[in-house]
Tab-separated table of C-alpha atoms and ligand atoms in Angstrom:
chain	number	residue	atom	x	y	z
A	1	MET	CA	11.063	-18.663	-13.613
A	2	GLY	CA	14.770	-18.700	-13.587
A	3	ILE	CA	14.471	-20.243	-17.323
A	4	GLY	CA	11.801	-17.903	-18.447
A	5	TRP	CA	13.749	-14.457	-17.874
A	6	ASN	CA	16.689	-16.039	-18.712
A	7	PHE	CA	15.373	-16.819	-21.896
A	8	ARG	CA	13.687	-13.670	-22.957
A	9	TYR	CA	16.665	-11.868	-22.100
A	10	ALA	CA	18.313	-13.666	-24.188
A	11	ALA	CA	15.972	-13.868	-27.427
A	12	LEU	CA	15.438	-9.749	-26.795
A	13	GLY	CA	19.121	-9.294	-27.184
A	14	PHE	CA	19.198	-11.474	-29.838
A	15	CYS	CA	16.478	-9.535	-31.342
A	16	LEU	CA	18.393	-5.835	-30.841
A	17	LEU	CA	21.813	-7.187	-31.920
A	18	THR	CA	20.550	-8.617	-35.313
A	19	SER	CA	18.822	-5.174	-36.387
A	20	MET	CA	21.722	-3.337	-35.241
A	21	ALA	CA	24.471	-5.678	-37.381
A	22	MET	CA	21.839	-5.472	-39.965
A	23	GLY	CA	22.821	-1.970	-39.862
A	24	GLN	CA	19.023	-0.594	-39.586
A	25	ASP	CA	18.745	2.946	-38.214
A	26	ASN	CA	15.122	2.969	-37.463
A	27	LEU	CA	15.563	4.306	-34.034
A	28	LEU	CA	12.040	5.462	-33.385
A	29	ASP	CA	10.884	1.735	-34.915
A	30	ASP	CA	12.900	-0.456	-32.490
A	31	ALA	CA	11.734	2.071	-29.825
A	32	LYS	CA	8.410	1.329	-30.537
A	33	SER	CA	8.722	-2.321	-30.526
A	34	LEU	CA	9.897	-2.011	-27.441
A	35	PHE	CA	8.381	0.546	-25.066
A	36	SER	CA	4.481	2.717	-25.621
A	37	PRO	CA	3.202	5.522	-24.336
A	38	ILE	CA	1.405	6.042	-21.432
A	39	PRO	CA	-1.814	6.422	-22.076
A	40	LYS	CA	-3.967	9.540	-21.476
A	41	ASP	CA	-6.834	8.156	-20.030
A	42	PRO	CA	-6.331	6.368	-16.221
A	43	PRO	CA	-6.733	2.723	-17.327
A	44	VAL	CA	-9.742	0.881	-16.159
A	45	LEU	CA	-9.115	-1.707	-13.213
A	46	ASN	CA	-11.007	-5.162	-13.252
A	47	SER	CA	-14.067	-5.344	-11.403
A	48	ASN	CA	-13.467	-2.675	-9.690
A	49	PRO	CA	-15.080	0.583	-11.877
A	50	ALA	CA	-14.075	3.951	-11.336
A	51	THR	CA	-17.059	6.134	-10.628
A	52	ALA	CA	-16.438	9.556	-9.414
A	53	GLU	CA	-17.601	9.236	-6.092
A	54	LYS	CA	-15.009	5.927	-5.299
A	55	VAL	CA	-12.319	8.411	-6.741
A	56	GLU	CA	-13.310	11.022	-4.170
A	57	LEU	CA	-13.430	8.909	-1.262
A	58	GLY	CA	-9.709	7.003	-2.851
A	59	LYS	CA	-8.085	9.787	-2.997
A	60	MET	CA	-9.634	11.161	0.823
A	61	LEU	CA	-8.489	7.541	2.198
A	62	PHE	CA	-4.806	8.462	0.110
A	63	PHE	CA	-4.307	11.099	2.510
A	64	GLU	CA	-6.304	10.288	5.870
A	65	PRO	CA	-3.554	9.594	8.732
A	66	ARG	CA	-6.750	8.752	11.050
A	67	LEU	CA	-6.190	4.992	9.038
A	68	SER	CA	-2.512	4.874	11.288
A	69	GLU	CA	-2.453	4.351	14.792
A	70	SER	CA	-1.186	7.859	15.115
A	71	HIS	CA	-3.020	9.283	13.371
A	72	ASN	CA	-0.108	11.022	12.277
A	73	ILE	CA	0.664	8.826	8.892
A	74	SER	CA	-1.385	8.411	5.573
A	75	CYS	CA	0.017	6.662	2.495
A	76	ASN	CA	1.172	10.239	1.151
A	77	THR	CA	3.021	10.345	4.347
A	78	CYS	CA	5.773	7.749	2.165
A	79	HIS	CA	4.368	8.347	-1.221
A	80	GLN	CA	4.367	12.386	-1.450
A	81	ILE	CA	2.582	13.555	-4.457
A	82	GLY	CA	4.414	16.507	-5.136
A	83	PHE	CA	7.583	14.569	-4.966
A	84	GLY	CA	7.507	12.096	-7.141
A	85	GLY	CA	4.967	9.937	-5.159
A	86	ALA	CA	8.061	8.698	-3.200
A	87	ASP	CA	9.908	10.142	0.204
A	88	GLY	CA	13.062	10.757	-0.739
A	89	ARG	CA	14.492	8.508	1.692
A	90	PRO	CA	16.512	5.795	2.008
A	91	THR	CA	14.237	3.920	3.958
A	92	SER	CA	10.817	5.473	5.189
A	93	ILE	CA	9.718	6.300	8.698
A	94	GLY	CA	6.591	4.361	9.775
A	95	HIS	CA	4.801	4.098	13.248
A	96	ASN	CA	7.072	5.005	16.384
A	97	TRP	CA	9.816	6.494	13.982
A	98	GLN	CA	10.356	2.593	12.949
A	99	HIS	CA	12.283	2.564	9.683
A	100	GLY	CA	11.866	-0.469	7.309
A	101	GLY	CA	13.968	-2.172	5.158
A	102	ARG	CA	12.964	-1.022	1.416
A	103	ASN	CA	13.160	1.821	-0.033
A	104	ALA	CA	9.308	3.215	-1.187
A	105	PRO	CA	8.430	3.012	-4.973
A	106	THR	CA	6.467	5.715	-6.276
A	107	VAL	CA	3.170	5.221	-6.344
A	108	LEU	CA	2.786	7.223	-9.922
A	109	ASN	CA	2.125	4.769	-12.534
A	110	SER	CA	1.755	1.957	-10.236
A	111	VAL	CA	-1.066	0.653	-11.870
A	112	PHE	CA	0.559	-0.417	-14.904
A	113	ASN	CA	3.172	-3.195	-12.962
A	114	ILE	CA	3.319	-6.662	-13.056
A	115	ALA	CA	2.241	-6.802	-9.929
A	116	GLN	CA	3.373	-4.415	-6.504
A	117	PHE	CA	5.890	-4.545	-3.805
A	118	TRP	CA	9.688	-4.773	-4.771
A	119	ASP	CA	9.420	-9.090	-4.586
A	120	GLY	CA	6.060	-8.754	-6.098
A	121	ARG	CA	3.793	-10.197	-3.429
A	122	ALA	CA	0.552	-7.614	-3.828
A	123	ALA	CA	-0.679	-9.229	-7.155
A	124	ASP	CA	-2.896	-5.353	-7.372
A	125	LEU	CA	-2.897	-1.922	-5.799
A	126	MET	CA	-6.105	-3.428	-4.660
A	127	GLU	CA	-4.521	-6.215	-2.475
A	128	GLN	CA	-1.503	-3.647	-2.262
A	129	ALA	CA	-3.090	-1.277	0.004
A	130	GLY	CA	-4.267	-3.456	3.063
A	131	GLY	CA	-0.751	-3.952	3.427
A	132	PRO	CA	0.573	-0.774	5.219
A	133	ILE	CA	-2.460	-0.061	6.925
A	134	ALA	CA	-1.792	-3.033	8.787
A	135	ASN	CA	1.683	-2.942	8.770
A	136	PRO	CA	3.095	-2.332	12.372
A	137	ILE	CA	5.965	-0.657	11.251
A	138	GLU	CA	4.116	1.767	8.980
A	139	MET	CA	0.924	2.558	10.139
A	140	GLY	CA	0.719	0.268	12.800
A	141	SER	CA	-3.401	-0.114	12.721
A	142	THR	CA	-5.346	-3.679	11.844
A	143	PRO	CA	-7.774	-3.813	9.553
A	144	ALA	CA	-10.601	-3.871	11.954
A	145	ARG	CA	-9.685	-1.231	14.001
A	146	ALA	CA	-9.295	0.563	10.786
A	147	VAL	CA	-12.603	-0.256	9.545
A	148	ASP	CA	-14.186	0.570	13.540
A	149	GLN	CA	-12.115	4.161	12.918
A	150	LEU	CA	-14.198	5.327	10.121
A	151	LYS	CA	-16.718	4.200	10.963
A	152	GLY	CA	-16.499	6.286	13.982
A	153	ILE	CA	-16.466	9.919	11.599
A	154	PRO	CA	-19.728	10.071	9.954
A	155	GLY	CA	-18.998	11.400	6.716
A	156	TYR	CA	-16.992	7.716	5.452
A	157	VAL	CA	-20.093	6.272	6.269
A	158	ASP	CA	-21.733	8.234	3.637
A	159	ALA	CA	-18.828	8.385	1.533
A	160	PHE	CA	-18.781	4.759	1.105
A	161	ARG	CA	-22.243	4.091	0.502
A	162	LYS	CA	-22.155	7.012	-2.314
A	163	ALA	CA	-19.113	5.183	-3.661
A	164	PHE	CA	-20.765	1.350	-2.905
A	165	PRO	CA	-24.210	2.014	-2.860
A	166	GLU	CA	-25.443	-1.527	-4.335
A	167	GLU	CA	-23.721	-2.912	-0.779
A	168	ILE	CA	-25.170	-3.827	2.778
A	169	ASP	CA	-22.124	-3.163	4.385
A	170	PRO	CA	-20.533	-1.235	2.147
A	171	LEU	CA	-17.559	0.182	4.711
A	172	SER	CA	-15.481	-2.872	4.535
A	173	TYR	CA	-12.212	-3.111	4.871
A	174	ASN	CA	-11.978	-4.657	0.788
A	175	ASN	CA	-13.492	-1.326	-0.120
A	176	ILE	CA	-11.050	0.542	1.679
A	177	GLY	CA	-8.356	-0.487	-0.568
A	178	LYS	CA	-11.092	-0.608	-3.802
A	179	ALA	CA	-11.318	2.886	-3.435
A	180	ILE	CA	-7.745	3.544	-2.765
A	181	ALA	CA	-6.922	1.550	-5.901
A	182	VAL	CA	-8.973	3.678	-8.365
A	183	PHE	CA	-7.600	6.513	-7.071
A	184	GLU	CA	-3.774	5.452	-7.711
A	185	ALA	CA	-4.985	4.534	-10.733
A	186	THR	CA	-5.595	7.946	-11.748
A	187	LEU	CA	-1.721	8.705	-10.419
A	188	THR	CA	-0.490	8.368	-14.337
A	189	THR	CA	1.957	10.723	-15.642
A	190	PRO	CA	1.469	11.061	-19.430
A	191	ASN	CA	3.119	13.321	-22.120
A	192	ALA	CA	6.474	13.015	-21.455
A	193	PRO	CA	9.231	13.922	-23.591
A	194	PHE	CA	9.702	10.356	-24.742
A	195	ASP	CA	5.974	9.429	-24.652
A	196	ARG	CA	5.869	12.406	-27.818
A	197	TYR	CA	8.575	10.982	-29.239
A	198	LEU	CA	6.964	7.345	-29.166
A	199	GLU	CA	3.729	9.292	-30.348
A	200	GLY	CA	5.501	10.242	-33.542
A	201	ASP	CA	7.463	13.932	-32.903
A	202	GLU	CA	11.413	12.975	-33.971
A	203	LYS	CA	12.080	16.260	-32.272
A	204	ALA	CA	10.786	15.822	-28.850
A	205	LEU	CA	14.162	14.468	-27.849
A	206	THR	CA	17.309	15.905	-28.830
A	207	VAL	CA	20.703	14.461	-30.429
A	208	GLU	CA	21.841	13.465	-26.898
A	209	GLU	CA	18.551	11.900	-25.345
A	210	LYS	CA	18.429	9.685	-28.736
A	211	LYS	CA	21.951	8.644	-28.354
A	212	GLY	CA	20.939	7.574	-24.777
A	213	LEU	CA	17.963	5.711	-26.204
A	214	ALA	CA	20.284	3.995	-28.298
A	215	LEU	CA	22.783	2.996	-25.786
A	216	PHE	CA	19.553	1.826	-23.723
A	217	MET	CA	18.169	-0.836	-25.939
A	218	GLY	CA	21.569	-1.513	-28.017
A	219	LYS	CA	23.440	-2.241	-24.469
A	220	GLY	CA	20.608	-4.231	-23.255
A	221	CYS	CA	19.057	-1.980	-20.543
A	222	ALA	CA	15.255	-2.712	-21.985
A	223	SER	CA	15.463	-6.411	-21.968
A	224	CYS	CA	14.372	-6.044	-18.400
A	225	HIS	CA	13.203	-2.046	-18.548
A	226	SER	CA	10.270	-2.040	-21.358
A	227	GLY	CA	6.910	-2.081	-21.928
A	228	VAL	CA	5.017	1.435	-20.996
A	229	ASN	CA	6.421	1.888	-17.835
A	230	VAL	CA	9.957	1.129	-18.827
A	231	GLY	CA	10.067	-1.600	-16.455
A	232	GLY	CA	7.856	-2.972	-13.610
A	233	GLY	CA	6.612	-5.836	-16.421
A	234	MET	CA	9.291	-9.024	-15.112
A	235	TYR	CA	11.560	-10.104	-11.988
A	236	ALA	CA	15.530	-10.409	-12.264
A	237	PRO	CA	18.178	-11.241	-10.193
A	238	PHE	CA	19.854	-7.894	-9.108
A	239	GLY	CA	23.132	-9.216	-9.689
A	240	VAL	CA	23.064	-11.101	-13.144
A	241	VAL	CA	26.283	-10.958	-14.347
A	242	GLU	CA	28.607	-9.309	-11.306
A	243	LYS	CA	26.592	-9.231	-7.744
A	244	PRO	CA	26.448	-5.662	-6.660
A	245	GLY	CA	28.182	-4.881	-3.261
A	246	GLY	CA	26.596	-5.438	-0.113
A	247	ASP	CA	26.309	-1.628	-0.061
A	248	PHE	CA	23.746	-1.552	-2.700
A	249	LEU	CA	22.617	-5.147	-1.999
A	250	PRO	CA	22.471	-6.196	1.331
A	251	PRO	CA	22.719	-9.818	2.182
A	252	ALA	CA	19.789	-9.819	4.807
A	253	ASP	CA	17.094	-9.351	1.619
A	254	GLU	CA	16.583	-11.829	-0.214
A	255	GLY	CA	14.058	-10.328	-2.215
A	256	ARG	CA	11.105	-12.771	-4.258
A	257	LYS	CA	12.370	-15.686	-2.485
A	258	ARG	CA	10.694	-14.863	0.526
A	259	VAL	CA	7.395	-14.810	-1.210
A	260	THR	CA	8.222	-18.290	-3.262
A	261	GLY	CA	10.551	-20.019	-1.140
A	262	GLU	CA	12.733	-21.483	-4.752
A	263	LEU	CA	16.391	-21.166	-4.322
A	264	GLN	CA	16.211	-19.314	-7.776
A	265	ASP	CA	14.369	-16.313	-6.731
A	266	GLN	CA	17.150	-15.606	-4.256
A	267	TYR	CA	18.124	-11.465	-4.733
A	268	VAL	CA	15.132	-11.761	-7.304
A	269	PHE	CA	13.551	-8.399	-7.756
A	270	LYS	CA	10.814	-6.786	-9.187
A	271	VAL	CA	12.312	-4.526	-12.627
A	272	PRO	CA	11.258	-1.145	-11.027
A	273	SER	CA	9.728	0.993	-13.828
A	274	LEU	CA	11.974	4.178	-14.642
A	275	ARG	CA	9.211	6.403	-15.366
A	276	ASN	CA	9.917	9.660	-13.475
A	277	VAL	CA	13.609	7.832	-12.051
A	278	GLU	CA	15.108	11.529	-12.472
A	279	LEU	CA	12.777	12.649	-9.007
A	280	THR	CA	12.592	9.419	-6.917
A	281	ALA	CA	16.071	9.460	-5.515
A	282	PRO	CA	17.671	7.267	-4.058
A	283	TYR	CA	17.534	3.965	-5.959
A	284	PHE	CA	17.303	0.717	-5.509
A	285	HIS	CA	15.235	-1.366	-3.576
A	286	SER	CA	17.696	-0.304	-0.475
A	287	GLY	CA	17.762	2.807	-1.250
A	288	ARG	CA	21.486	3.489	-1.220
A	289	ALA	CA	22.472	5.345	-4.367
A	290	TRP	CA	21.653	8.473	-5.084
A	291	ASP	CA	23.158	9.626	-7.911
A	292	LEU	CA	21.601	8.459	-11.355
A	293	ASP	CA	25.263	8.115	-12.801
A	294	GLU	CA	26.626	6.158	-10.353
A	295	VAL	CA	22.882	3.998	-10.665
A	296	VAL	CA	23.063	3.044	-14.430
A	297	ALA	CA	26.921	2.491	-14.293
A	298	ALA	CA	26.092	-0.171	-11.728
A	299	MET	CA	23.577	-1.242	-13.918
A	300	GLY	CA	25.797	-1.476	-16.454
A	301	THR	CA	28.471	-4.373	-14.476
A	302	ALA	CA	25.640	-6.410	-12.544
A	303	GLN	CA	23.263	-6.494	-15.251
A	304	LEU	CA	25.093	-6.781	-18.390
A	305	GLY	CA	28.738	-6.993	-17.565
A	306	THR	CA	30.214	-3.865	-19.371
A	307	ARG	CA	31.880	-1.191	-17.981
A	308	LEU	CA	29.674	1.811	-19.316
A	309	ALA	CA	32.049	4.801	-20.824
A	310	PRO	CA	31.039	7.697	-18.630
A	311	GLU	CA	30.521	9.580	-21.516
A	312	ASP	CA	27.589	6.415	-22.362
A	313	VAL	CA	26.593	6.940	-18.654
A	314	SER	CA	25.556	10.584	-19.075
A	315	SER	CA	23.888	9.992	-22.380
A	316	ILE	CA	21.481	6.996	-21.010
A	317	VAL	CA	21.235	9.424	-17.596
A	318	ALA	CA	19.456	11.778	-20.546
A	319	PHE	CA	17.624	9.611	-21.604
A	320	LEU	CA	16.212	8.576	-18.331
A	321	ARG	CA	15.080	12.106	-18.134
A	322	THR	CA	13.174	12.531	-20.766
A	323	LEU	CA	10.638	9.486	-18.817
A	324	THR	CA	9.674	12.193	-16.663
A	325	GLY	CA	5.686	12.821	-17.512
A	326	GLU	CA	2.599	15.460	-16.630
A	327	GLN	CA	2.751	15.194	-12.753
A	328	PRO	CA	-0.821	14.572	-11.688
A	329	GLN	CA	-2.510	17.312	-10.150
A	330	VAL	CA	-4.401	16.768	-7.567
A	331	THR	CA	-6.519	18.888	-5.028
A	332	TYR	CA	-5.816	18.031	-1.797
A	333	PRO	CA	-9.350	16.532	-0.187
A	334	ALA	CA	-11.444	17.977	2.341
A	335	LEU	CA	-11.284	15.181	5.189
A	336	PRO	CA	-14.340	14.441	6.936
A	337	PRO	CA	-14.327	15.756	10.616
A	338	SER	CA	-13.881	13.550	13.968
A	339	VAL	CA	-17.060	13.675	16.527
A	340	ALA	CA	-16.958	13.290	20.044
A	341	THR	CA	-17.394	9.184	19.851
A	342	THR	CA	-14.457	9.222	16.862
A	343	PRO	CA	-11.996	6.726	18.145
A	344	ARG	CA	-8.727	8.693	19.673
A	345	PRO	CA	-4.940	8.600	18.404
A	346	ALA	CA	-2.813	6.569	19.831
A	347	PRO	CA	-0.964	7.818	22.763
B	401	HEC	C1	5.821	4.136	6.316
B	401	HEC	C2	5.836	4.543	4.919
B	401	HEC	C3	4.607	4.035	4.012
B	401	HEC	C4	3.079	4.178	4.222
B	401	HEC	C5	2.150	4.800	5.514
B	401	HEC	C6	2.685	4.038	2.951
B	401	HEC	N1	3.569	3.309	2.297
B	401	HEC	FE1	3.089	1.938	0.157
B	401	HEC	N2	5.159	1.166	0.217
B	401	HEC	C7	6.051	1.765	1.208
B	401	HEC	C8	7.387	0.796	0.842
B	401	HEC	C9	9.006	1.184	1.955
B	401	HEC	C10	7.264	-0.154	0.015
B	401	HEC	C11	8.353	-0.935	-0.668
B	401	HEC	C12	8.056	-2.378	0.460
B	401	HEC	C13	8.398	-3.514	-0.224
B	401	HEC	O1	8.346	-3.808	-1.289
B	401	HEC	O2	8.819	-4.136	0.378
B	401	HEC	C14	5.813	0.358	-0.548
B	401	HEC	C15	5.504	0.117	-1.885
B	401	HEC	C16	3.759	0.488	-1.809
B	401	HEC	C17	3.283	0.349	-3.661
B	401	HEC	C18	4.076	-0.686	-4.309
B	401	HEC	C19	4.346	0.175	-5.838
B	401	HEC	C20	4.906	-0.703	-6.419
B	401	HEC	O3	5.588	-0.359	-7.527
B	401	HEC	O4	5.843	-1.707	-6.237
B	401	HEC	C21	2.171	0.444	-3.885
B	401	HEC	C22	1.233	1.092	-4.393
B	401	HEC	C23	1.672	1.313	-2.095
B	401	HEC	N3	3.071	1.203	-1.465
B	401	HEC	C24	0.794	2.260	-1.768
B	401	HEC	C25	0.646	2.820	-0.425
B	401	HEC	C26	-1.039	3.339	-0.411
B	401	HEC	C27	-2.113	3.815	-0.701
B	401	HEC	C28	-0.801	3.324	0.949
B	401	HEC	C29	-1.596	4.073	1.973
B	401	HEC	C30	-3.010	3.260	2.542
B	401	HEC	C31	0.720	3.387	1.591
B	401	HEC	N4	1.364	2.830	0.421
B	401	HEC	C32	1.507	3.686	2.768
B	401	HEC	C33	6.551	2.661	2.120
B	401	HEC	C34	5.360	3.093	2.762
B	402	HEC	C1	18.940	-8.385	-16.429
B	402	HEC	C2	17.507	-7.198	-16.108
B	402	HEC	C3	18.158	-5.440	-16.358
B	402	HEC	C4	18.849	-5.202	-16.936
B	402	HEC	C5	19.421	-5.631	-18.323
B	402	HEC	C6	18.975	-3.666	-16.714
B	402	HEC	N1	18.092	-3.866	-15.232
B	402	HEC	FE1	18.217	-1.702	-14.513
B	402	HEC	N2	17.036	-3.097	-12.548
B	402	HEC	C7	17.069	-4.452	-12.915
B	402	HEC	C8	16.501	-4.556	-11.803
B	402	HEC	C9	15.990	-5.951	-10.971
B	402	HEC	C10	16.496	-3.209	-10.804
B	402	HEC	C11	15.914	-3.597	-9.047
B	402	HEC	C12	18.059	-3.577	-8.105
B	402	HEC	C13	16.948	-3.778	-6.505
B	402	HEC	O1	17.217	-2.534	-6.236
B	402	HEC	O2	17.176	-4.669	-6.038
B	402	HEC	C14	16.610	-2.473	-11.929
B	402	HEC	C15	17.203	-0.799	-11.091
B	402	HEC	C16	17.841	-0.051	-11.758
B	402	HEC	C17	17.374	1.334	-11.693
B	402	HEC	C18	17.316	2.297	-10.349
B	402	HEC	C19	15.680	2.078	-10.037
B	402	HEC	C20	15.138	2.796	-8.761
B	402	HEC	O3	14.314	2.859	-9.122
B	402	HEC	O4	15.422	2.730	-7.573
B	402	HEC	C21	17.842	2.074	-12.935
B	402	HEC	C22	18.302	3.630	-12.879
B	402	HEC	C23	18.257	0.723	-14.023
B	402	HEC	N3	18.106	0.000	-12.781
B	402	HEC	C24	18.752	1.718	-15.100
B	402	HEC	C25	19.271	0.380	-16.128
B	402	HEC	C26	19.967	0.478	-16.871
B	402	HEC	C27	20.711	2.408	-17.580
B	402	HEC	C28	20.694	-0.123	-18.235
B	402	HEC	C29	21.363	-0.619	-18.710
B	402	HEC	C30	22.773	-0.464	-18.044
B	402	HEC	C31	19.796	-1.545	-16.657
B	402	HEC	N4	18.975	-1.516	-15.987
B	402	HEC	C32	19.712	-2.891	-17.495
B	402	HEC	C33	16.918	-5.396	-13.795
B	402	HEC	C34	17.459	-4.873	-14.916
């Protein structure tokens, strides 16, 4: 992998440099070759077709606190849909007020990411959804208890039957993940000013924002942050040129090395999507940076070995703000009531 990303990085940097050296001034064409707009319709997931019943069930489960041992924490606790799909904290507070080690990434547009989690340890949204429910410091339950909990709520028995009509035992842990995944796939944010620009509306960006876009491509940010999610498509070390201080990169979290066991993956993380980035402070997997200007400057030195001038940082940040799209309009679901025999919350 080390060689893979280095090569890609060098090749793309070279292309950008040549096109700039040749004096080409077609910003829109360059942008179109590196990025694509968020599709207007939610993407279709492999072997997990979305039906209205399944999406509705997934929405209920996303907001369902009874999936946690305390009946107090839902997915939406740490990924608040009205708050950029994140929780605005350095690290989240989970079961029994425990803190995890990493910042909660947004769930918005996460369907477009190459894999899930900062270290990519879950292949897709379905696999991901099983993680937090059974994580002792997040929702604190287990797969078996989560299934028993929902089986004890008649409304869910019914809803799983309707969402998975062909199955003999529709209320399974696997299907909890499937339903949540199809709902999450609807949490996309199309029509950002940058999307309208990519679709050909040259007035969608101001002069300052276009300058920021040109710098973003010209300085090499786009060699890692590209594609539909302006990131989310590859892994890279945090500190390619200059290792950031222990504040942003605490030494104990070795990133993807924990997943692959490979030394070359030490301090390698999934390149985060920059979609809606102005809504999702604090930043980095450590959640230690609050100021987007500071983050952009740190990327310049850590990833590119460039000390960006303050006015260039401002232009890049102005461009990053054009990545804020239309936020999902979600009607809060009515959750089915517990009955006398429904399992109770842990004390
Ligand atoms: C206690 C807070 C907490 C709860 C509850 C929680 N999450 Fe998360 N979520 C996180 C954190 C922290 C991460 C990053 C962990 C890591 O990368 O190691 C994360 C990562 C994710 C990601 C990966 C996004 C990406 O781009 O990599 C998705 C998707 C997600 N969570 C969905 C869910 C769903 C669905 C639920 C409910 C079943 C849920 N989360 C419950 C805190 C939480
Ligand atoms: C070599 C690949 C690479 C390059 C080049 C790069 N980045 Fe990053 N970027 C990353 C990685 C990896 C992270 C995640 C770091 C972490 O938290 O571990 C990141 C994080 C970020 C974040 C924080 C996002 C969040 O939600 O926490 C922003 C903003 C950002 N980069 C912008 C930029 C800008 C602007 C440039 C150009 C000046 C740039 N990046 C260049 C790989 C890169």
